[in-house]
PDB file of C-alpha atoms in Angstrom:
ATOM      1  CA  MET D 233      49.015  22.036   1.528  1.00 53.00           C
ATOM      2  CA  LYS D 234      48.932  18.567   3.090  1.00 62.00           C
ATOM      3  CA  LYS D 235      46.986  19.796   6.134  1.00 63.00           C
ATOM      4  CA  THR D 236      44.398  21.464   3.899  1.00 59.00           C
ATOM      5  CA  SER D 237      43.959  18.274   1.829  1.00 58.00           C
ATOM      6  CA  ARG D 238      43.549  16.151   4.948  1.00 61.00           C
ATOM      7  CA  LYS D 239      41.002  18.573   6.385  1.00 58.00           C
ATOM      8  CA  LEU D 240      39.026  18.559   3.156  1.00 50.00           C
ATOM      9  CA  ILE D 241      39.083  14.769   2.974  1.00 56.00           C
ATOM     10  CA  CYS D 242      37.979  14.480   6.609  1.00 50.00           C
ATOM     11  CA  LEU D 243      35.274  17.077   6.085  1.00 50.00           C
ATOM     12  CA  ALA D 244      34.020  15.289   2.967  1.00 53.00           C
ATOM     13  CA  PHE D 245      33.985  11.973   4.836  1.00 52.00           C
ATOM     14  CA  VAL D 246      32.029  13.400   7.774  1.00 49.00           C
ATOM     15  CA  ALA D 247      29.582  15.115   5.416  1.00 52.00           C
ATOM     16  CA  SER D 248      29.001  11.891   3.514  1.00 52.00           C
ATOM     17  CA  ILE D 249      28.230  10.022   6.741  1.00 47.00           C
ATOM     18  CA  PHE D 250      25.656  12.576   7.861  1.00 49.00           C
ATOM     19  CA  SER D 251      24.056  12.974   4.439  1.00 48.00           C
ATOM     20  CA  SER D 252      23.777   9.188   4.009  1.00 46.00           C
ATOM     21  CA  ALA D 253      22.087   8.880   7.388  1.00 46.00           C
ATOM     22  CA  ALA D 254      19.681  11.685   6.527  1.00 45.00           C
ATOM     23  CA  ILE D 255      18.849  10.178   3.148  1.00 47.00           C
ATOM     24  CA  ALA D 256      18.335   6.709   4.634  1.00 46.00           C
ATOM     25  CA  GLU D 257      16.008   8.096   7.268  1.00 50.00           C
ATOM     26  CA  TYR D 258      13.683   9.841   4.798  1.00 50.00           C
ATOM     27  CA  THR D 259      13.842   7.504   1.811  1.00 53.00           C
ATOM     28  CA  THR D 260      10.843   5.288   1.223  1.00 54.00           C
ATOM     29  CA  SER D 261      10.279   2.679  -1.406  1.00 72.00           C
ATOM     30  CA  MET D 262       7.762   2.913  -4.176  1.00 82.00           C
ATOM     31  CA  LEU D 263       5.645   0.031  -5.388  1.00 91.00           C
ATOM     32  CA  SER D 264       7.057  -1.169  -8.678  1.00 92.00           C
ATOM     33  CA  LEU D 265       4.972  -2.943 -11.289  1.00 95.00           C
ATOM     34  CA  ASP D 266       6.654  -6.184 -10.197  1.00 94.00           C
ATOM     35  CA  ASP D 267       5.674  -5.463  -6.567  1.00 94.00           C
ATOM     36  CA  ALA D 268       2.082  -4.814  -7.659  1.00 96.00           C
ATOM     37  CA  ARG D 269       1.972  -8.008  -9.713  1.00 96.00           C
ATOM     38  CA  SER D 270       3.332  -9.936  -6.733  1.00 95.00           C
ATOM     39  CA  LEU D 271       0.557  -8.524  -4.537  1.00 97.00           C
ATOM     40  CA  ILE D 272      -2.016  -9.595  -7.138  1.00 97.00           C
ATOM     41  CA  ALA D 273      -0.498 -13.107  -7.251  1.00 96.00           C
ATOM     42  CA  LYS D 274      -0.875 -13.374  -3.464  1.00 97.00           C
ATOM     43  CA  GLY D 275      -4.489 -12.288  -3.884  1.00 97.00           C
ATOM     44  CA  HIS D 276      -5.083 -15.036  -6.441  1.00 97.00           C
ATOM     45  CA  THR D 277      -3.705 -17.622  -4.033  1.00 97.00           C
ATOM     46  CA  SER D 278      -5.951 -16.409  -1.238  1.00 97.00           C
ATOM     47  CA  ALA D 279      -9.037 -16.161  -3.471  1.00 98.00           C
ATOM     48  CA  ASP D 280      -8.407 -19.670  -4.848  1.00 97.00           C
ATOM     49  CA  THR D 281      -8.182 -21.001  -1.284  1.00 97.00           C
ATOM     50  CA  LEU D 282     -11.529 -19.364  -0.473  1.00 98.00           C
ATOM     51  CA  LYS D 283     -12.973 -20.551  -3.810  1.00 98.00           C
ATOM     52  CA  VAL D 284     -14.118 -17.074  -4.875  1.00 98.00           C
ATOM     53  CA  ASN D 285     -13.585 -14.960  -7.987  1.00 98.00           C
ATOM     54  CA  VAL D 286     -12.757 -11.341  -7.295  1.00 98.00           C
ATOM     55  CA  CYS D 287     -11.377  -8.153  -8.765  1.00 98.00           C
ATOM     56  CA  MET D 288      -8.098  -6.864  -7.305  1.00 98.00           C
ATOM     57  CA  ALA D 289      -6.496  -3.437  -7.708  1.00 98.00           C
ATOM     58  CA  VAL D 290      -3.136  -2.047  -6.640  1.00 98.00           C
ATOM     59  CA  VAL D 291      -2.597   1.730  -6.493  1.00 98.00           C
ATOM     60  CA  ASP D 292       0.218   4.092  -5.601  1.00 96.00           C
ATOM     61  CA  PRO D 293       0.020   6.460  -2.574  1.00 95.00           C
ATOM     62  CA  SER D 294      -1.976   9.013  -4.602  1.00 95.00           C
ATOM     63  CA  GLY D 295      -4.578   6.390  -5.465  1.00 96.00           C
ATOM     64  CA  SER D 296      -3.509   6.077  -9.102  1.00 96.00           C
ATOM     65  CA  LEU D 297      -3.863   2.591 -10.524  1.00 97.00           C
ATOM     66  CA  ILE D 298      -0.676   0.530 -10.955  1.00 97.00           C
ATOM     67  CA  THR D 299      -2.287  -2.769 -11.927  1.00 97.00           C
ATOM     68  CA  PHE D 300      -5.630  -4.503 -11.872  1.00 98.00           C
ATOM     69  CA  ASP D 301      -6.905  -8.055 -12.280  1.00 98.00           C
ATOM     70  CA  ARG D 302     -10.408  -9.438 -12.723  1.00 98.00           C
ATOM     71  CA  MET D 303     -10.544 -13.170 -12.147  1.00 97.00           C
ATOM     72  CA  ASP D 304     -12.656 -15.282 -14.504  1.00 96.00           C
ATOM     73  CA  ARG D 305     -16.317 -15.230 -13.455  1.00 96.00           C
ATOM     74  CA  ALA D 306     -15.821 -12.282 -11.080  1.00 97.00           C
ATOM     75  CA  PRO D 307     -18.849  -9.948 -11.102  1.00 95.00           C
ATOM     76  CA  TYR D 308     -18.598  -7.026 -13.513  1.00 94.00           C
ATOM     77  CA  GLY D 309     -19.581  -4.577 -10.795  1.00 93.00           C
ATOM     78  CA  CYS D 310     -16.498  -5.378  -8.750  1.00 96.00           C
ATOM     79  CA  VAL D 311     -14.136  -3.676 -11.217  1.00 97.00           C
ATOM     80  CA  ASP D 312     -14.785  -0.095 -10.095  1.00 97.00           C
ATOM     81  CA  ALA D 313     -15.395  -1.155  -6.495  1.00 97.00           C
ATOM     82  CA  ALA D 314     -11.939  -2.758  -6.145  1.00 98.00           C
ATOM     83  CA  ILE D 315     -10.247   0.321  -7.581  1.00 98.00           C
ATOM     84  CA  ALA D 316     -12.295   2.634  -5.322  1.00 97.00           C
ATOM     85  CA  LYS D 317     -11.396   0.607  -2.224  1.00 97.00           C
ATOM     86  CA  ALA D 318      -7.695   0.692  -3.063  1.00 98.00           C
ATOM     87  CA  LYS D 319      -7.829   4.435  -3.731  1.00 97.00           C
ATOM     88  CA  SER D 320      -9.665   5.070  -0.449  1.00 96.00           C
ATOM     89  CA  ALA D 321      -7.125   3.018   1.535  1.00 97.00           C
ATOM     90  CA  ALA D 322      -4.250   4.912  -0.087  1.00 96.00           C
ATOM     91  CA  LEU D 323      -5.692   8.407   0.309  1.00 96.00           C
ATOM     92  CA  PHE D 324      -6.884   7.983   3.887  1.00 95.00           C
ATOM     93  CA  ARG D 325      -4.009   5.629   4.834  1.00 95.00           C
ATOM     94  CA  VAL D 326      -6.335   3.310   6.708  1.00 94.00           C
ATOM     95  CA  LYS D 327      -8.127   0.030   6.016  1.00 95.00           C
ATOM     96  CA  THR D 328     -11.524   0.643   4.479  1.00 95.00           C
ATOM     97  CA  SER D 329     -13.028  -1.688   7.092  1.00 94.00           C
ATOM     98  CA  VAL D 330     -12.173   1.058   9.621  1.00 93.00           C
ATOM     99  CA  ASN D 331     -14.290   3.466   7.550  1.00 90.00           C
ATOM    100  CA  MET D 332     -17.106   0.921   7.624  1.00 91.00           C
ATOM    101  CA  GLN D 333     -16.944   0.735  11.422  1.00 91.00           C
ATOM    102  CA  ARG D 334     -17.011   4.523  11.665  1.00 90.00           C
ATOM    103  CA  VAL D 335     -20.027   4.822   9.349  1.00 90.00           C
ATOM    104  CA  ASN D 336     -21.873   2.067  11.207  1.00 90.00           C
ATOM    105  CA  GLY D 337     -20.998   3.729  14.517  1.00 90.00           C
ATOM    106  CA  ASP D 338     -21.265   7.356  15.506  1.00 90.00           C
ATOM    107  CA  GLU D 339     -20.001   8.920  12.250  1.00 91.00           C
ATOM    108  CA  PRO D 340     -22.407   8.047   9.403  1.00 88.00           C
ATOM    109  CA  ALA D 341     -21.813  11.415   7.729  1.00 89.00           C
ATOM    110  CA  ILE D 342     -18.218  10.517   6.777  1.00 86.00           C
ATOM    111  CA  ALA D 343     -19.666   8.264   4.072  1.00 85.00           C
ATOM    112  CA  ASN D 344     -20.223  11.497   2.110  1.00 86.00           C
ATOM    113  CA  THR D 345     -16.504  12.355   2.124  1.00 90.00           C
ATOM    114  CA  PRO D 346     -15.061  12.162  -1.405  1.00 91.00           C
ATOM    115  CA  HIS D 347     -13.201   8.892  -2.077  1.00 92.00           C
ATOM    116  CA  MET D 348     -14.287   7.468   1.293  1.00 91.00           C
ATOM    117  CA  VAL D 349     -15.344   3.844   0.857  1.00 93.00           C
ATOM    118  CA  PRO D 350     -17.077   2.418   3.943  1.00 90.00           C
ATOM    119  CA  LEU D 351     -16.707  -1.247   2.925  1.00 93.00           C
ATOM    120  CA  GLY D 352     -14.004  -3.747   3.824  1.00 94.00           C
ATOM    121  CA  GLY D 353     -11.483  -4.892   1.240  1.00 96.00           C
ATOM    122  CA  GLY D 354      -9.121  -1.915   0.948  1.00 97.00           C
ATOM    123  CA  VAL D 355      -5.779  -2.105   2.759  1.00 97.00           C
ATOM    124  CA  PRO D 356      -2.791   0.270   2.679  1.00 96.00           C
ATOM    125  CA  VAL D 357       0.601  -1.169   1.718  1.00 96.00           C
ATOM    126  CA  THR D 358       3.331   0.123   4.026  1.00 92.00           C
ATOM    127  CA  ASN D 359       7.092   0.067   4.115  1.00 89.00           C
ATOM    128  CA  ASN D 360       8.737   1.167   7.350  1.00 84.00           C
ATOM    129  CA  ASP D 361       5.379   2.560   8.504  1.00 86.00           C
ATOM    130  CA  VAL D 362       5.061   4.731   5.375  1.00 91.00           C
ATOM    131  CA  VAL D 363       2.161   4.129   2.988  1.00 93.00           C
ATOM    132  CA  VAL D 364       3.600   3.250  -0.435  1.00 95.00           C
ATOM    133  CA  GLY D 365       0.308   2.182  -2.018  1.00 96.00           C
ATOM    134  CA  ALA D 366      -2.819   0.160  -1.343  1.00 97.00           C
ATOM    135  CA  VAL D 367      -4.811  -2.827  -2.534  1.00 98.00           C
ATOM    136  CA  GLY D 368      -8.527  -3.195  -3.083  1.00 98.00           C
ATOM    137  CA  VAL D 369     -10.591  -6.365  -3.413  1.00 98.00           C
ATOM    138  CA  SER D 370     -14.234  -6.729  -4.435  1.00 98.00           C
ATOM    139  CA  GLY D 371     -16.555  -9.475  -5.624  1.00 97.00           C
ATOM    140  CA  ALA D 372     -17.067 -11.719  -2.584  1.00 97.00           C
ATOM    141  CA  THR D 373     -18.483 -11.305   0.904  1.00 97.00           C
ATOM    142  CA  ASN D 374     -17.072  -8.484   3.004  1.00 96.00           C
ATOM    143  CA  ALA D 375     -15.242 -10.922   5.296  1.00 97.00           C
ATOM    144  CA  MET D 376     -13.647 -12.714   2.332  1.00 98.00           C
ATOM    145  CA  GLU D 377     -12.620  -9.468   0.659  1.00 97.00           C
ATOM    146  CA  VAL D 378     -10.950  -8.306   3.873  1.00 97.00           C
ATOM    147  CA  LYS D 379      -9.158 -11.633   4.247  1.00 97.00           C
ATOM    148  CA  ILE D 380      -7.861 -11.561   0.643  1.00 98.00           C
ATOM    149  CA  ALA D 381      -6.734  -7.919   0.858  1.00 97.00           C
ATOM    150  CA  GLU D 382      -4.905  -8.539   4.131  1.00 96.00           C
ATOM    151  CA  ALA D 383      -3.267 -11.662   2.666  1.00 96.00           C
ATOM    152  CA  MET D 384      -2.080  -9.593  -0.295  1.00 97.00           C
ATOM    153  CA  VAL D 385      -0.168  -7.121   1.865  1.00 96.00           C
ATOM    154  CA  ALA D 386       0.998  -9.563   4.541  1.00 93.00           C
ATOM    155  CA  GLY D 387       4.783  -9.627   4.671  1.00 80.00           C
ATOM    156  CA  TYR D 388       5.299  -6.701   2.295  1.00 82.00           C
ATOM    157  CA  GLY D 389       7.837  -4.075   3.299  1.00 68.00           C
ATOM    158  CA  VAL D 390      11.164  -3.787   4.939  1.00 47.00           C
ATOM    159  CA  VAL D 391      11.539  -4.583   8.617  1.00 44.00           C
ATOM    160  CA  PRO D 392      13.365  -1.697  10.331  1.00 40.00           C
ATOM    161  CA  THR D 393      16.859  -2.605  11.558  1.00 38.00           C
ATOM    162  CA  LYS D 394      16.613  -0.317  14.600  1.00 39.00           C
TER     163      LYS D 394
END
């Protein structure tokens, strides 16, 4: 009876080690509302530094809106554009400025792909190289929108311990 109990305890211990490692390897974080609000706050700081008023959106990996902010005096047209840029960055898992380069290069037809936004200002949010959402910025020049969006995501995520 004692040998059986020890074997079961050892087996349970070994199983827990392997299952924990497997779970840790495949678990990714999700953007919480607090995370999204923090990203927006970083966008405000960057936009204030550049002295521009913009719209900022944060979406989950499917492109669904988590939170949105339109700064005072930001153009009305930037509302949908910011959301579209964030959605594009999430769905295609690439900065929308990359889409812009492709459209302006040898692939103009990709601009017709649904949800493809060929303008800068959309940036995926990653954690351990996994896309957990995206941000979108609109309402300023392309260069400023890119700078704000990149400032929003800078430093987000967990640095791998490997």
